[in-house]
GROMACS .gro file of C-alpha atoms in nm:
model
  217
    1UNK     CA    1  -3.068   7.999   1.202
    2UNK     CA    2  -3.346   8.203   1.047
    3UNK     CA    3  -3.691   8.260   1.241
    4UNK     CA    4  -3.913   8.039   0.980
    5UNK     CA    5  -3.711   7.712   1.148
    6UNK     CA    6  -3.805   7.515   1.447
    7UNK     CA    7  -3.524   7.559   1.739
    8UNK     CA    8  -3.360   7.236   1.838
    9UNK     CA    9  -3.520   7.116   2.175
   10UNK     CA   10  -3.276   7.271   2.461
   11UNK     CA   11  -3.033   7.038   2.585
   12UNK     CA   12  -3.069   6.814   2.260
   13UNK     CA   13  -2.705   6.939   2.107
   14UNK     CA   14  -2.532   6.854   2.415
   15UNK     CA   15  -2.720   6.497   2.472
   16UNK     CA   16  -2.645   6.442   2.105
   17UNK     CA   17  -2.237   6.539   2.081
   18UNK     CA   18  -2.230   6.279   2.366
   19UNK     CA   19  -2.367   6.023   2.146
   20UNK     CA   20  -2.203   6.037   1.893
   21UNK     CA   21  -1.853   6.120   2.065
   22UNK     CA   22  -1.879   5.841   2.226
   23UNK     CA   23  -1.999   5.573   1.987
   24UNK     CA   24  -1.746   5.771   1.738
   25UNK     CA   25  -1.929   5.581   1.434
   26UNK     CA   26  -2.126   5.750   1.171
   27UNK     CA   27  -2.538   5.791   1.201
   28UNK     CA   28  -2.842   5.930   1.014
   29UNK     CA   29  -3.074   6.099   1.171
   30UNK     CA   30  -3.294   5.870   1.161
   31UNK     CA   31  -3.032   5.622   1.350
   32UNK     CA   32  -2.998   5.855   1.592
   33UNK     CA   33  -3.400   5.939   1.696
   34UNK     CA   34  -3.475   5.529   1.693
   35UNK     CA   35  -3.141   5.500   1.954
   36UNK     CA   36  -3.229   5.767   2.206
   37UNK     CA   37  -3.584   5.850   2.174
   38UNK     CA   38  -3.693   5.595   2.440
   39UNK     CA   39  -3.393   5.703   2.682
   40UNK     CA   40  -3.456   6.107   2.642
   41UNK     CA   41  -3.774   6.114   2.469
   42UNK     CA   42  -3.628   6.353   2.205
   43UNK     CA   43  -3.834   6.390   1.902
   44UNK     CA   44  -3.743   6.321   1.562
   45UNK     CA   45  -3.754   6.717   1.424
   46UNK     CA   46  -3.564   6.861   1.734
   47UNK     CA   47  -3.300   6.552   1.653
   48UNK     CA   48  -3.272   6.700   1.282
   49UNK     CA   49  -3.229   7.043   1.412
   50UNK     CA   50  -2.998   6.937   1.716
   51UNK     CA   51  -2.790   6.772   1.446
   52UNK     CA   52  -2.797   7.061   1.197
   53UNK     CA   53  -2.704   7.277   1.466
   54UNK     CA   54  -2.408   7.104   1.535
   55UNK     CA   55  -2.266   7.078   1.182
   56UNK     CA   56  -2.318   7.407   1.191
   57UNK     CA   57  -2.097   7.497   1.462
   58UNK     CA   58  -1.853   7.261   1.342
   59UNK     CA   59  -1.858   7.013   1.649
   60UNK     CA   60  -1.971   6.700   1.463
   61UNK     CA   61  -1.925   6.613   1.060
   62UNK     CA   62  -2.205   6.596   0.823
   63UNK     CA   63  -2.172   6.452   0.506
   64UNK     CA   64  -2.393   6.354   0.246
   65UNK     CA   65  -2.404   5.980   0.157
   66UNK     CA   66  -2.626   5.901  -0.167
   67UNK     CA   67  -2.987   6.122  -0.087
   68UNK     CA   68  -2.934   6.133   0.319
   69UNK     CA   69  -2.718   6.270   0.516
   70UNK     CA   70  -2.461   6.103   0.774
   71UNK     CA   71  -2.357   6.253   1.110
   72UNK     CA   72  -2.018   6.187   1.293
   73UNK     CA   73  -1.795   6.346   1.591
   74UNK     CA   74  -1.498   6.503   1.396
   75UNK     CA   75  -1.188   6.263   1.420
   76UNK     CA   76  -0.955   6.597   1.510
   77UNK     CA   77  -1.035   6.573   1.868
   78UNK     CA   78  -0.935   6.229   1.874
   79UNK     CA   79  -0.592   6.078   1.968
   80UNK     CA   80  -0.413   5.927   1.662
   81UNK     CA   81  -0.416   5.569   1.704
   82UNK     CA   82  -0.079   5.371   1.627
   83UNK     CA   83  -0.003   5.094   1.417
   84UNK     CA   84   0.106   4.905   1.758
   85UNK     CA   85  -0.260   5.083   1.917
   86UNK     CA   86  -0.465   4.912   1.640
   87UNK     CA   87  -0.297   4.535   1.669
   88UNK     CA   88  -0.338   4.541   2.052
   89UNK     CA   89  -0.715   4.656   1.988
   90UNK     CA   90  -0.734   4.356   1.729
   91UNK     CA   91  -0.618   4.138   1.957
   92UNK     CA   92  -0.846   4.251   2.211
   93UNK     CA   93  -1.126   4.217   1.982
   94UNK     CA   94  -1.000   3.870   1.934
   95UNK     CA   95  -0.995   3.760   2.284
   96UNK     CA   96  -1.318   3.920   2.381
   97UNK     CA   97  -1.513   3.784   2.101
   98UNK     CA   98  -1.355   3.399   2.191
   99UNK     CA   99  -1.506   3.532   2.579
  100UNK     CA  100  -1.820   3.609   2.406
  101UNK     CA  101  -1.865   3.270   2.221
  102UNK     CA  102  -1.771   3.118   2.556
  103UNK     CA  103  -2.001   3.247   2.772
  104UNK     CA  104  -2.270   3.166   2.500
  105UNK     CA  105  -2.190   2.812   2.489
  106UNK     CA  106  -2.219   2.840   2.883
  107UNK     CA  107  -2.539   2.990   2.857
  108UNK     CA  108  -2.725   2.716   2.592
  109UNK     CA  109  -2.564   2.461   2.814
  110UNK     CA  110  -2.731   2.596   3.152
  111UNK     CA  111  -3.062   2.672   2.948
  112UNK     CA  112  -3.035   2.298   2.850
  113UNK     CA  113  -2.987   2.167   3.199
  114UNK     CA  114  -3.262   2.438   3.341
  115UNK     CA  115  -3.549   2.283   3.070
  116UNK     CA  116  -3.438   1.872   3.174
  117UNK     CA  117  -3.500   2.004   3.565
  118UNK     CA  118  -3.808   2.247   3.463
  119UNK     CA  119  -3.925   1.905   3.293
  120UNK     CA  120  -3.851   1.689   3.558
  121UNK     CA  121  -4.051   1.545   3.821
  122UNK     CA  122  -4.058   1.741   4.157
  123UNK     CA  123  -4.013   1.564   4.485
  124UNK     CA  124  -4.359   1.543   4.587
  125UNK     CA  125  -4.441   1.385   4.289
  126UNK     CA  126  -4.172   1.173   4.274
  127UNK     CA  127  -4.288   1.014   4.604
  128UNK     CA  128  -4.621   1.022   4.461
  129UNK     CA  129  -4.492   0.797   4.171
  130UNK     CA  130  -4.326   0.592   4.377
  131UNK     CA  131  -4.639   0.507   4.600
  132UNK     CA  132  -4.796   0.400   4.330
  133UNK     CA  133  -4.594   0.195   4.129
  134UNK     CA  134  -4.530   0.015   4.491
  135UNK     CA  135  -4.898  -0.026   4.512
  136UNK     CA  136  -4.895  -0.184   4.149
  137UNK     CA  137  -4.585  -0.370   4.227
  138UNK     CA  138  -4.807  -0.510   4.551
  139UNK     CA  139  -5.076  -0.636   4.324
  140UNK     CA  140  -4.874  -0.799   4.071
  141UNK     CA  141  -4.677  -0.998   4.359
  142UNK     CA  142  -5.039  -1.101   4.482
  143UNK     CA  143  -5.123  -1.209   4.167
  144UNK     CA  144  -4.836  -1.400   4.143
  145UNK     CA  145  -4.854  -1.589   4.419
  146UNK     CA  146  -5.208  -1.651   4.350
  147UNK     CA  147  -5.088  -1.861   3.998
  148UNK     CA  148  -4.853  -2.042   4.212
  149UNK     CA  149  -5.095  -2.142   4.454
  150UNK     CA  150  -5.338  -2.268   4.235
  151UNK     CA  151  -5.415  -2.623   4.162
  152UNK     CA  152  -5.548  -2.631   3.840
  153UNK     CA  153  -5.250  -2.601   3.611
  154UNK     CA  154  -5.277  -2.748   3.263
  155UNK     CA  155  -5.043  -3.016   3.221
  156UNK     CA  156  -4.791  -3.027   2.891
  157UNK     CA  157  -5.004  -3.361   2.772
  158UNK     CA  158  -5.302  -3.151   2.803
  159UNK     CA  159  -5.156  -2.872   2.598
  160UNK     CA  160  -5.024  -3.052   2.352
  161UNK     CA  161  -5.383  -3.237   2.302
  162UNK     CA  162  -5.566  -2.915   2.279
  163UNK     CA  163  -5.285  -2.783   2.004
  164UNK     CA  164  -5.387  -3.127   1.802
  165UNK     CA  165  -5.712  -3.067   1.806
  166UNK     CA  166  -5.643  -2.700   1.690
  167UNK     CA  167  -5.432  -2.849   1.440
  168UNK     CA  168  -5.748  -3.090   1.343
  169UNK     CA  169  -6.038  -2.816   1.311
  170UNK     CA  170  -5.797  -2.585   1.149
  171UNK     CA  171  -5.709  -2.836   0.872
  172UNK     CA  172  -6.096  -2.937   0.844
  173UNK     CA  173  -6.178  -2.590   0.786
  174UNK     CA  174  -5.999  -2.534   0.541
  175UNK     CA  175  -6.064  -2.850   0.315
  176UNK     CA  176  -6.439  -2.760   0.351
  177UNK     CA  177  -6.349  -2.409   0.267
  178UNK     CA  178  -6.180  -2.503  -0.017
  179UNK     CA  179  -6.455  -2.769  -0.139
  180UNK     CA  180  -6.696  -2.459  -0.139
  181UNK     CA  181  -6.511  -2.227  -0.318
  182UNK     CA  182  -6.492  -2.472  -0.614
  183UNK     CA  183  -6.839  -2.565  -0.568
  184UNK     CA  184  -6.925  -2.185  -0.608
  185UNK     CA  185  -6.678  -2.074  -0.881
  186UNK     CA  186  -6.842  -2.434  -1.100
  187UNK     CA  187  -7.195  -2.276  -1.023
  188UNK     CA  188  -7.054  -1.930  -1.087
  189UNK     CA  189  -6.920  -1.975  -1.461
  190UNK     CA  190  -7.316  -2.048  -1.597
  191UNK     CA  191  -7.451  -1.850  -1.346
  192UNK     CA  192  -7.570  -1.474  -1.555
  193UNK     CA  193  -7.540  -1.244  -1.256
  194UNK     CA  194  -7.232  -1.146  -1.040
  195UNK     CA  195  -7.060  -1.343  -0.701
  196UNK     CA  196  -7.206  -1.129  -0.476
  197UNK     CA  197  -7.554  -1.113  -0.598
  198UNK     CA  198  -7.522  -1.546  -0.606
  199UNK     CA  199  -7.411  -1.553  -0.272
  200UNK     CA  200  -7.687  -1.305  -0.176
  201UNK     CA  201  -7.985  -1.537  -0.303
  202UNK     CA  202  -7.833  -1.859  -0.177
  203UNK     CA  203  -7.760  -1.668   0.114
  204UNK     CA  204  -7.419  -1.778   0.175
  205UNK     CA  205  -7.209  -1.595   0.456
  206UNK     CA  206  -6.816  -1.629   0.388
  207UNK     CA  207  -6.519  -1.562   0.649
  208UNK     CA  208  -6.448  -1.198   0.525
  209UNK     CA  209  -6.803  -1.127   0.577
  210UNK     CA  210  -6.705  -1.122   0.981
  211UNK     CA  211  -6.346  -1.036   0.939
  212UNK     CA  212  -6.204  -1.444   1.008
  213UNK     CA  213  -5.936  -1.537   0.909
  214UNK     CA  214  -5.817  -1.889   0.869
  215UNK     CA  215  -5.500  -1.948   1.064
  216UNK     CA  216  -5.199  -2.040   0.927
  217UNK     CA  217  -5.102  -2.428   0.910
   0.00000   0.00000   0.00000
């Protein structure tokens, strides 16, 4: 390495082949700096250098891949993996990942159950609850037996006279009401301004003007 370069940080190279030996998947250097900088606090120019270094020596792989360049551990030091190798690692894959998906499942379902309980009452206030709806309960039976107790019922004939005369106003109101809308709309058709302004110089109040409403027959 010539004298106008930067040397790569000591113990960098060896912190580095470890990496990638045994993650044994390719990386930029850029990869690399964002994966170990918080563990080693290596900085991204002795990474570059580290890595250079190493290519250089011919422990790791560089190869170029579009305008950067990729870093790997060289696949000679490896064991050669076997058809038979590769389906047992499949099917470990397999298994693991069905583990994985598991113990996910597993986890939404305990999260689940952990928000009902964070949500839920707590025994003290549970008690507290319960003291007072008793205490409600206590005045509602009080009332009740107050109701019963009482000797001024209203009787069904009285009921049924005070629904007749209901029945009686009701049916009053609304002939009259009826009489003086067609009294109105008569004076309305010569009359040269509009409804409202009529009704405002007569001074005639109508039901919407208080929000009434005639009930229904």
């Amino acid at each position: 390495m010539s004298k106008g370069r930067a040397e790569a940080a000591p113990g960098a190279p060896g912190i580095l082949l470890k990496y990638l030996q045994e993650q044994n998947r390719p990386y930029s250097a850029q990869d690399v700096f964002g994966n170990l900088q918080r563990e080693h606090g290596l900085g991204k120019a002795a990474v570059v250098k580290a890595l250079e270094q190493l290519a250089q020596q011919g422990k790791i792989k560089e190869k170029m891949y579009g305008k950067q360049k990729i870093y790997f551990a060289d696949q000679d030091q490896f064991d050669t993996v076997s058809d038979a190798d590769l389906q047992s690692l499949d099917a470990k894959i397999v298994t693991l990942t069905a583990k994985v998906q598991s113990l996910q499942q597993s986890c939404r379902q305990m999260e689940a159950e952990l928000k009902e309980l964070t949500s839920a009452l707590t025994t003290p206030e549970m008690q507290k609850e319960i003291q007072e709806l008793k205490k409600e309960c206590a005045g509602y039976t009080e009332r009740l037996k107050n109701i019963k107790a009482a000797t001024n019922h209203v009787t069904p004939e009285e009921k049924e006279q005070v629904y007749r005369e209901r029945q009686k106003y009701c049916k009053e109101w609304r002939k009259r009401k009826r009489m003086a809308t067609e009294l109105c709309d008569a004076i309305l058709e010569g009359y040269p301004k509009s409804k409202k302004q009529f009704f405002e110089e007569v001074g005639m109040e109508t039901d919407e003007d208080y929000n009434v409403k005639l009930p229904d027959p």
